[in-house]
Coordinates of C-alpha atoms in Angstrom, one line a residue:
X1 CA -247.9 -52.6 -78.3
X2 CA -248.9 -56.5 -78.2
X3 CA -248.6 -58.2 -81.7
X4 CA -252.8 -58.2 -82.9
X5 CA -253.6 -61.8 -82.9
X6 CA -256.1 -63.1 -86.2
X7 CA -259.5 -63.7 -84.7
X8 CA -261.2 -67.2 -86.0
X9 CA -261.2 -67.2 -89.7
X10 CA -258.7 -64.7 -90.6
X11 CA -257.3 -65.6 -93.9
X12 CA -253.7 -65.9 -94.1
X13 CA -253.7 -64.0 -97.4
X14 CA -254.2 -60.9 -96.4
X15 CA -251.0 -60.8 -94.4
X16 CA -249.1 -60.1 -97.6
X17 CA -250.7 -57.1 -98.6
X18 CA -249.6 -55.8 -95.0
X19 CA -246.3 -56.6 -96.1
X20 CA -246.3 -55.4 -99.4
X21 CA -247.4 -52.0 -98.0
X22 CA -244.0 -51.7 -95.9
X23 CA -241.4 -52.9 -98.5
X24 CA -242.6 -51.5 -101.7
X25 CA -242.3 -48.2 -99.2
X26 CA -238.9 -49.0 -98.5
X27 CA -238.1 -50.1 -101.6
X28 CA -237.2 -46.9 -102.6
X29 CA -233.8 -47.2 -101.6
X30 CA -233.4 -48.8 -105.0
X31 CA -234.0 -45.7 -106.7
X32 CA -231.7 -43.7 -105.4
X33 CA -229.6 -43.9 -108.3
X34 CA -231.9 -41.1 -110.2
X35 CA -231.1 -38.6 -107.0
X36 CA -226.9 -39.3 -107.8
X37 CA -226.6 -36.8 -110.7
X38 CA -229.0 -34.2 -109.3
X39 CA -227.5 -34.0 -106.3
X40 CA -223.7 -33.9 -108.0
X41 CA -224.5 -30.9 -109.5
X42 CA -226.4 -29.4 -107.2
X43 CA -224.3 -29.6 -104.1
X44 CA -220.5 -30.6 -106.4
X45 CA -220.6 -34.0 -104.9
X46 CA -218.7 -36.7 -106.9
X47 CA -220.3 -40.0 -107.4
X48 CA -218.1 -42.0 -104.4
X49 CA -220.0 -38.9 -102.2
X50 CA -223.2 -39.2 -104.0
X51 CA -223.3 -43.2 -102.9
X52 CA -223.1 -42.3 -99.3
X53 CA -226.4 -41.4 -98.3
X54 CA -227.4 -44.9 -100.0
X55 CA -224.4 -46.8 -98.4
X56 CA -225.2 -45.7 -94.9
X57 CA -228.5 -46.6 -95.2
X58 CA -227.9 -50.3 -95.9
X59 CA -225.3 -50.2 -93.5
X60 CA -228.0 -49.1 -90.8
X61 CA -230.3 -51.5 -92.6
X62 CA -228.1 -54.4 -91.5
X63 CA -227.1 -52.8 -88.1
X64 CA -230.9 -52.8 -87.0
X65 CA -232.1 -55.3 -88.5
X66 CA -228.8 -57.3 -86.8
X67 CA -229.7 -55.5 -83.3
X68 CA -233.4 -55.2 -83.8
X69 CA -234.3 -58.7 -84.6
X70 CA -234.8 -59.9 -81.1
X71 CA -236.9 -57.4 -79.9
X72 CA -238.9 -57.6 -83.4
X73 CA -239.5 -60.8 -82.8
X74 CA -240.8 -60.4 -79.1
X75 CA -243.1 -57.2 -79.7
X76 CA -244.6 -58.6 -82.9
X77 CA -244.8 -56.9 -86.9
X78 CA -247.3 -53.6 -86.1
X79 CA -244.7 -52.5 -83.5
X80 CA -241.7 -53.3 -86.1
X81 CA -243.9 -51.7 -88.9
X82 CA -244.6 -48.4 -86.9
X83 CA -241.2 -47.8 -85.9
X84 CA -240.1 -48.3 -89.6
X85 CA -242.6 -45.7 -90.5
X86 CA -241.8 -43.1 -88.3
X87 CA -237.9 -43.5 -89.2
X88 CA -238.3 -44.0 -93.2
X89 CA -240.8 -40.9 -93.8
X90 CA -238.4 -38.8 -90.8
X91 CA -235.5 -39.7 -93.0
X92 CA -237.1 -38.0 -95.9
X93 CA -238.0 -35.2 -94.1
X94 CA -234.2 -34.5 -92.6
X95 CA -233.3 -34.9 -96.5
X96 CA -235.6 -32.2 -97.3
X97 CA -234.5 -30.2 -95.2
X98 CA -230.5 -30.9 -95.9
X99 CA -231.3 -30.0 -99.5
X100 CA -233.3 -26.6 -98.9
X101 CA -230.4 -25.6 -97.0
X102 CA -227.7 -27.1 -98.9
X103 CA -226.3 -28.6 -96.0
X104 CA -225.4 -32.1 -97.6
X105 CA -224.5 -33.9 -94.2
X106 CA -228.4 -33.8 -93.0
X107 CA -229.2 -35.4 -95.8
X108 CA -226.5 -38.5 -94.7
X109 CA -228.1 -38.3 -91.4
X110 CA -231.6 -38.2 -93.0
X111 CA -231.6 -40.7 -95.6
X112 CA -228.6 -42.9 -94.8
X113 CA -228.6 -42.9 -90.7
X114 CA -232.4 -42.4 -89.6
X115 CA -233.9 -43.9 -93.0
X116 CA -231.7 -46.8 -92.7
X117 CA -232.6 -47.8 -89.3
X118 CA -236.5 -47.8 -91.1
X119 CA -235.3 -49.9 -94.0
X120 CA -233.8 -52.5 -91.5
X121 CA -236.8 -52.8 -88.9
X122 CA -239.3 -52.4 -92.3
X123 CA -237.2 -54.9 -93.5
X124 CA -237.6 -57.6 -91.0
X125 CA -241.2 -56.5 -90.1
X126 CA -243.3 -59.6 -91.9
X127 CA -240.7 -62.2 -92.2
X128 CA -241.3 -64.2 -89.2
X129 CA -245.1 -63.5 -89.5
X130 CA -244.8 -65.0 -93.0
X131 CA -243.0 -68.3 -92.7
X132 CA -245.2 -69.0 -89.3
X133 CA -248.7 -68.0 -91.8
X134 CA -247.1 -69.9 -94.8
X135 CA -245.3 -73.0 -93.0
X136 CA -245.7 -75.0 -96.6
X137 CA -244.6 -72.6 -98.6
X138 CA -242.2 -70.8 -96.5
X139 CA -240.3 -69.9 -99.9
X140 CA -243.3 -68.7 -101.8
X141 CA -244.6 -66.6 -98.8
X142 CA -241.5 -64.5 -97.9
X143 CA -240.8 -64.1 -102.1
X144 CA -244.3 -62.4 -101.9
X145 CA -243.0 -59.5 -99.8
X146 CA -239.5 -59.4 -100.3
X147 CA -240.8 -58.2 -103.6
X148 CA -242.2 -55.0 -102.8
X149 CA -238.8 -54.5 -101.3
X150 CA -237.3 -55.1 -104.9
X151 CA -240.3 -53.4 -106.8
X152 CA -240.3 -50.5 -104.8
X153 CA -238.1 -49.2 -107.2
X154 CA -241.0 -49.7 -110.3
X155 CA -242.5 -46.8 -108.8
X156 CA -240.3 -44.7 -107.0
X157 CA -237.7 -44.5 -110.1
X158 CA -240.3 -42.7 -112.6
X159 CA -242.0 -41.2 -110.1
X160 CA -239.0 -39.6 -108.9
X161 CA -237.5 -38.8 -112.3
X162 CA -241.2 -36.8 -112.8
X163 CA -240.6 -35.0 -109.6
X164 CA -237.1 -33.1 -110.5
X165 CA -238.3 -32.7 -113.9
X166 CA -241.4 -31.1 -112.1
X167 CA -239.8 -29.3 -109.3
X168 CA -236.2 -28.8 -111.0
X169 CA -233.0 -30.4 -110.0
X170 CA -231.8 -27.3 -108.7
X171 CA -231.6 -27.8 -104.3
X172 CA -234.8 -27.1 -103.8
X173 CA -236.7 -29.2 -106.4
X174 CA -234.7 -31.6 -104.2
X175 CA -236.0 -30.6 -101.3
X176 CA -239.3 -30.6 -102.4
X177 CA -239.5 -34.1 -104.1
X178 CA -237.9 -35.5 -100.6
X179 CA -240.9 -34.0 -99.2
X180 CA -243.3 -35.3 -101.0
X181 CA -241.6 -38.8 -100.5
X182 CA -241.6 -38.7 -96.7
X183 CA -245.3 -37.2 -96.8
X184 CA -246.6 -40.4 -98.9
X185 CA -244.8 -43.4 -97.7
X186 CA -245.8 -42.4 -94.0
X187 CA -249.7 -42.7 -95.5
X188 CA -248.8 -45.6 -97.9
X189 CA -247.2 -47.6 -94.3
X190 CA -249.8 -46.9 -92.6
X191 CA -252.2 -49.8 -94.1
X192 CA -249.5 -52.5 -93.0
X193 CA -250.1 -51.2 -89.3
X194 CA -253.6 -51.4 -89.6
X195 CA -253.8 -54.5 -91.3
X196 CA -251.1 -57.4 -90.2
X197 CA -252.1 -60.3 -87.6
X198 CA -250.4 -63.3 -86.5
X199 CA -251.5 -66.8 -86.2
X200 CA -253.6 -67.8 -83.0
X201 CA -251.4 -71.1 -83.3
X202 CA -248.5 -73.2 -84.2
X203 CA -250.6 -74.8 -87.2
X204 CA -252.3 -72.3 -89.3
X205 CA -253.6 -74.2 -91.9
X206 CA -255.0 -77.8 -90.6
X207 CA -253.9 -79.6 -93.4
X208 CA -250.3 -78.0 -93.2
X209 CA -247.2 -78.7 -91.3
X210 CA -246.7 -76.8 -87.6
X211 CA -244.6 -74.5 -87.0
X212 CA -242.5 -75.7 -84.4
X213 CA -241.9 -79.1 -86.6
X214 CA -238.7 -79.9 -86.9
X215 CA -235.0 -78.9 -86.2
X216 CA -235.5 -75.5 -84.2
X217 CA -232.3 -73.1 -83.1
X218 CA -231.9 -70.1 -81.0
X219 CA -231.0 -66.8 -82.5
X220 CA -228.0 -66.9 -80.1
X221 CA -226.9 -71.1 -80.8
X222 CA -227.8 -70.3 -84.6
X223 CA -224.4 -67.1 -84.8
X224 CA -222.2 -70.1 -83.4
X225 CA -222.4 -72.7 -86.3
X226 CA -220.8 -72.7 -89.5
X227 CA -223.9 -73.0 -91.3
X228 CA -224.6 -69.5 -90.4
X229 CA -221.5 -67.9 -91.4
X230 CA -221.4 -69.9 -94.8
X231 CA -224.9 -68.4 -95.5
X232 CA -222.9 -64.8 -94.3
X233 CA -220.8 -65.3 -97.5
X234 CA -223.3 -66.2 -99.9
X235 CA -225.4 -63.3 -99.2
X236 CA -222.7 -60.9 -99.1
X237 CA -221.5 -61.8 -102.6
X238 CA -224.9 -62.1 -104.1
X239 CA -225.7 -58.5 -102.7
X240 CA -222.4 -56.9 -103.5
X241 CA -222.6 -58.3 -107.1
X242 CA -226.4 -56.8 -107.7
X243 CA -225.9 -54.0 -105.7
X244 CA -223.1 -52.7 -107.6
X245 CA -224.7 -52.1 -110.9
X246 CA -228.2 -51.0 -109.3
X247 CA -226.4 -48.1 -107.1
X248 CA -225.0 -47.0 -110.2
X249 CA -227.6 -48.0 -112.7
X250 CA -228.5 -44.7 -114.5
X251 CA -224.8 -43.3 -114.7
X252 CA -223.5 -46.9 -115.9
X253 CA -225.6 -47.5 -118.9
X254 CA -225.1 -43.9 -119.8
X255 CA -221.4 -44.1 -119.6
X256 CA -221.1 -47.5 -121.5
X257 CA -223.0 -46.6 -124.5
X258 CA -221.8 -42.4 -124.5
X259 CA -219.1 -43.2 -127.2
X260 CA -221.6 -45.1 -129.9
X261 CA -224.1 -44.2 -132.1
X262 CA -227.0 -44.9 -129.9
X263 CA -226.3 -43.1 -126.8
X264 CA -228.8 -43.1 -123.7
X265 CA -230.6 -40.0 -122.7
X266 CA -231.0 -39.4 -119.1
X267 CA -235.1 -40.4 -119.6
X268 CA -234.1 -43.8 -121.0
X269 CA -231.1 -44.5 -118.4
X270 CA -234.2 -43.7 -115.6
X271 CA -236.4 -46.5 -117.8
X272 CA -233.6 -48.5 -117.2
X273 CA -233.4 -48.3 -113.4
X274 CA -237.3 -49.2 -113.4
X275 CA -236.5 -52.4 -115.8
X276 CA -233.9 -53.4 -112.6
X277 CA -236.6 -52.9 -110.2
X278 CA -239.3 -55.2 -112.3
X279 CA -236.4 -57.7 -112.6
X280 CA -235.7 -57.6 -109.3
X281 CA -238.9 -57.7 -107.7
X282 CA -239.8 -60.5 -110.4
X283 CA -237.1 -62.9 -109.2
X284 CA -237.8 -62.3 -106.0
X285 CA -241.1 -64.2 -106.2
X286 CA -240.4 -66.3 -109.5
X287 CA -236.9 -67.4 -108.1
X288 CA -237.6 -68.2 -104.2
X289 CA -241.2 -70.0 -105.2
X290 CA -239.0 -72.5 -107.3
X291 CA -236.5 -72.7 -104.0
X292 CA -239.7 -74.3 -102.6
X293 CA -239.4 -77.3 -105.4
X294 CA -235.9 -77.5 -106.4
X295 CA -234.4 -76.8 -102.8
X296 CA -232.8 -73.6 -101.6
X297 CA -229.0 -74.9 -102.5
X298 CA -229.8 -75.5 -106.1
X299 CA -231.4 -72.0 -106.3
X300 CA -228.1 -70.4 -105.1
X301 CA -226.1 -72.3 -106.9
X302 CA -228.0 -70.8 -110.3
X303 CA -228.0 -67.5 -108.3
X304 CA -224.4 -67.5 -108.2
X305 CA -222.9 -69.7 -110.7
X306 CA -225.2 -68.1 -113.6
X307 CA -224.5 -64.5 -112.3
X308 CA -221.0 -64.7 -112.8
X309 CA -221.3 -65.9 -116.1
X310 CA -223.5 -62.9 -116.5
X311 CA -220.9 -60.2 -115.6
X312 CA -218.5 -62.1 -117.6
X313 CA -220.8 -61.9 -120.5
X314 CA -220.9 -58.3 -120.2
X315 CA -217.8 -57.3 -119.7
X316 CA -216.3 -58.6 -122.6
X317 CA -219.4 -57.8 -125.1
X318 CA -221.4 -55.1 -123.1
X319 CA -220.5 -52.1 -124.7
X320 CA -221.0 -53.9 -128.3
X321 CA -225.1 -54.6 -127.7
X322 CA -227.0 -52.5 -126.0
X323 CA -229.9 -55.6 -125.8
X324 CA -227.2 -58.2 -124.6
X325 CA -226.0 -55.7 -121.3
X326 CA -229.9 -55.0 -120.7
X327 CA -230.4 -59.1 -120.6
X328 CA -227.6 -59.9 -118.7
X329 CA -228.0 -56.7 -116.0
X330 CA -231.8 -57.6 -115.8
X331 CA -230.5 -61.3 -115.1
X332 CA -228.3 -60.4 -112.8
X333 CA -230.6 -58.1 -110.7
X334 CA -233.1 -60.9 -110.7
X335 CA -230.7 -63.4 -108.9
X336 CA -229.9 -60.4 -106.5
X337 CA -233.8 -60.1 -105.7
X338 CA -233.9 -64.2 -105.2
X339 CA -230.9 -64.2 -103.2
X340 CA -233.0 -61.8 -100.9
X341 CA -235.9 -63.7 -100.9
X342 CA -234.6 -67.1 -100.7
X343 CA -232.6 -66.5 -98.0
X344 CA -235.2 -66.3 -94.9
X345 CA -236.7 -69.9 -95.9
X346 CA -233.3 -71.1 -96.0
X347 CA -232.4 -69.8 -92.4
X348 CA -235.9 -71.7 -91.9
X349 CA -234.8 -74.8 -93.2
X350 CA -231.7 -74.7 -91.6
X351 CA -232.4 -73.3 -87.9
X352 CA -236.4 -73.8 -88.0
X353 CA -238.7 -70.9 -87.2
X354 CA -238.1 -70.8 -83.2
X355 CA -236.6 -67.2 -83.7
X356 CA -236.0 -67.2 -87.3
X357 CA -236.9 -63.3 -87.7
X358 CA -233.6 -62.5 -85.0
X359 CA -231.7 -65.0 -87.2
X360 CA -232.3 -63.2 -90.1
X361 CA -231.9 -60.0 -89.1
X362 CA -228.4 -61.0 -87.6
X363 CA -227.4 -62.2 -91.0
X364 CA -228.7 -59.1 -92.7
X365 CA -225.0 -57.6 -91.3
X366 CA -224.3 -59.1 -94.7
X367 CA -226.2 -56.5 -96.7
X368 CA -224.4 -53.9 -94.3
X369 CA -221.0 -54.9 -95.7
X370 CA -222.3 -55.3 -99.5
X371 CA -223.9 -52.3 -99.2
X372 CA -220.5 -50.3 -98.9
X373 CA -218.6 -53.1 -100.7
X374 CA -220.5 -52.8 -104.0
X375 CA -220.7 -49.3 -104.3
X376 CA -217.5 -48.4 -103.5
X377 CA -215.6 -50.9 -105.5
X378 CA -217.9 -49.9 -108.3
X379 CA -217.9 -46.0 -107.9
X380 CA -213.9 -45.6 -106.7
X381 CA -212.8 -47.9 -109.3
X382 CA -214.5 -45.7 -112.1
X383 CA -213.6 -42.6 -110.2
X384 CA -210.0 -43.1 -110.5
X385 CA -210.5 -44.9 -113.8
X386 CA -211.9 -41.6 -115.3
X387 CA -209.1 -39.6 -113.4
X388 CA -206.7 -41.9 -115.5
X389 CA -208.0 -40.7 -118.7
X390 CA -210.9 -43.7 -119.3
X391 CA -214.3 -43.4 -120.3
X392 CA -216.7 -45.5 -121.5
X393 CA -217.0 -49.4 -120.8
X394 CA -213.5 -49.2 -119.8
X395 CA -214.5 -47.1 -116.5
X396 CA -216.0 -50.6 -115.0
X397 CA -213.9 -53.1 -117.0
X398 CA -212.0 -54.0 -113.2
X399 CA -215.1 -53.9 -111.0
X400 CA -217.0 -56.4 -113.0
X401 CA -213.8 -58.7 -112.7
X402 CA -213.7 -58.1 -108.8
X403 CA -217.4 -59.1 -109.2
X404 CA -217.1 -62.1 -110.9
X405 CA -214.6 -63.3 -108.5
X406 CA -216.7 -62.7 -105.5
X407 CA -219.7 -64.8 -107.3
X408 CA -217.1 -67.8 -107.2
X409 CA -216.5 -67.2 -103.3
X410 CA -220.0 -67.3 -102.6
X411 CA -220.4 -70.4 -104.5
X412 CA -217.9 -71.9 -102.8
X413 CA -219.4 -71.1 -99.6
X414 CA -222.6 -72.6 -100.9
X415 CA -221.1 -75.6 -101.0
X416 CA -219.9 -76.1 -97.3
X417 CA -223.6 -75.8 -96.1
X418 CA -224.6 -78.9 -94.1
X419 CA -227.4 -79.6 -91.8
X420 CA -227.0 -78.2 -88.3
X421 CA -225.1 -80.4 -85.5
X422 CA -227.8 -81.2 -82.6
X423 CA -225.8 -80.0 -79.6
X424 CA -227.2 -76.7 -81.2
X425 CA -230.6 -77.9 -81.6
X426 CA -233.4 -76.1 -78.7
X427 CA -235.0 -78.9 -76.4
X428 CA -239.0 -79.3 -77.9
X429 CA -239.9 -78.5 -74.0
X430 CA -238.5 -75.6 -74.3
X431 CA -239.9 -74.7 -77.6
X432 CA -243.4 -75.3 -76.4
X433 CA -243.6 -73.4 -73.3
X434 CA -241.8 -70.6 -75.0
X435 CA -244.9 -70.9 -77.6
X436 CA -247.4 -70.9 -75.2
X437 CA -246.0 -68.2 -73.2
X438 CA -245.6 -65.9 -76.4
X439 CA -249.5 -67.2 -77.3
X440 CA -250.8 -66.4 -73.6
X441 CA -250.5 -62.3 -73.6
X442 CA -251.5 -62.3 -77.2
X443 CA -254.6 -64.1 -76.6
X444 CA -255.5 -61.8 -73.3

């Protein structure tokens, strides 16, 4: 499948919509947080086993999107986009079938294994295209999609929530709302196929910069610096920190207000899981457009320094106001949805755009690790926290300290970024005639 080049005139804005289509699909991962208590008591899972199906898939996220990128990058977005739609929607169709029959591994595979592998090509799909459409506003342009990923959430949480209440919680309610999940993404997907293109050439806009301008480094030169690795930290401990609460979003907001006089029903913890998601997809776009003016180290620096103020914030006054946790949680979760979008123009500032999609899938590993980091230091803490006669605030008390802590690594690694050495820099010979040949099969 050749990468469908944009005949003469194609506007450039109509590659985001494309995008939109596949991460606000994907997105749903966020939501899985509403599934955790039906499943518990339908199959007597506890919540460390409830977490898995979500922790394997943003393990497999990374792993793809780590292994993936390369071949992403050579075979173009509406072969990335189609293989993400045939794993995502299979995904929810092995889950279906694991709940029907109860059998609670199939719905690991499903979900966690095949899904995952969807969520990491999905992932990945538009990036490159992006920054190579959007060149000025590299920033601004990757925010746009990356946001779908974090909004996905919006609709899948309510929508979901609707579904059990609909079908029951019982296995096969389960079964059935999987169903309907696999059935509609796969159509929803489907437009992103049908609709992205990538530029004809290096310049897209006339008035714009190129493409190719500037430092430019290999996928392979780029996993050799420090730069590389530093940015490895920073998203690992921005993800980890988000991803902690948002795994556990419903359950945790439930728990910290169960022993006051305002207690959260199940509806209103659900409401509070879509109040993450607008965060999240908000700062996604609101934080990584104002990368593109104050410069992406600044932004990380609030992303990081800020958030661990945040957690701090709540952890000593959370359970006292219900409005402060909500601010600070929907702060947090913002800076987790910027740290995601940010992160690609970074990469692009850093090692240029020469294979910036395998770049960033490589450093999507990060998200891998987070993805079982957060969870689990979240979920076993207040597992063996609840075993120890705890309830309340006081199940999370130790996580959030573990949090902030990780927040001051990732500053710290913020820090060491510097501009890459040229010894790692790609030749501009080399860069051209790899454009051209990558432009001369498209064009055929």
């Amino acid at each position: 499948m050749s990468p469908p080049v944009a005949p003469p005139g194609w506007s450039r804005w109509l590659v985001p919509p494309a995008a939109l289509s596949v991460h606000l699909s994907i997105g749903q991962a966020y939501a899985w947080s509403v599934f955790k208590p039906p499943l518990e008591s339908a199959l007597g899972l506890s919540g460390t086993q409830s977490a898995l199906p979500f922790q394997l898939g943003i393990v497999m996220l990374g792993l793809s999107a780590a292994f993936g990128g390369t071949l992403v990058e050579r075979k173009g977005p509406r072969w990335a986009m189609t293989v993400a739609l045939v794993c995502f929607s299979s995904g929810f169709l092995l889950s279906a079938l694991g709940a029907a029959t109860e059998q609670y591994w199939l719905i690991v595979l499903g979900y966690g294994f095949v899904g995952g592998i969807g969520l990491g090509i999905g992932y990945i799909s538009p990036v490159s295209t992006l920054i190579k459409w959007f060149p000025d506003r590299p920033g601004m342009a990757t925010g746009i999609a990356i946001m779908g990923f974090g909004g996905g959430a919006l609709i899948a949480s309510p929508w979901s929530a609707q579904m059990l209440e609909s079908f029951g919680s019982d296995s096969s309610g389960i079964a059935l709302a999987f169903l309907v999940h696999g059935l509609s993404y796969a159509v929803f997907m489907l437009l992103g196929v049908l609709l992205v293109r990538v530029p004809r050439a290096a310049k897209p806009v006339a008035s714009g910069p190129s493409v190719v301008e500037g430092v430019q480094v290999s996928a392979n030169s780029a996993v050799r610096t420090p730069q590389f690795w530093c940015l490895w930290v920073v998203l690992c401990m921005n993800v980890t920190a988000g991803i902690g609460i948002l795994e556990k979003a419903a359950p945790m907001i439930t728990d910290f207000f169960a022993d006051t006089s305002t207690p959260v029903s199940v509806t209103a913890a659900a409401g509070f899981v879509a109040l993450l998601s607008a965060a999240n997809m908000a700062g996604r776009i609101a934080w990584s457009s104002t990368s593109d003016l104050i410069g992406r180290k600044n932004i990380y620096r609030v992303y990081l320094g800020v958030g661990a103020l945040m957690y701090l914030l709540i952890a000593v006054f959370g359970d006292a106001s219900k409005p402060l946790f909500i601010l600070c949680a929907l702060v947090i979760l913002s800076f987790y949805g910027g740290g995601f979008a940010t992160i690609p123009a970074y990469l692009k500032d850093l090692f240029g755009t020469y294979q910036v999609g395998a770049i960033h899938g490589r450093l999507l590993t990060a998200w891998s690790t987070a993805g079982v980091l957060g969870p689990l230091i979240v979920n076993w803490i207040a597992d063996r926290q609840e075993e120890a006669g705890k309830h309340g605030a006081a199940l999370y008390g130790l996580s959030f300290t573990i949090m902030i802590g990780l927040l001051v690594v990732g500053f710290v690694a913020n820090e060491l970024v510097r501009p890459v050495h040229p010894r790692h820099h790609v030749p501009a010979p080399r860069q051209e005639a790899v454009d051209v040949e990558r432009q001369q099969p498209e064009s055929a």
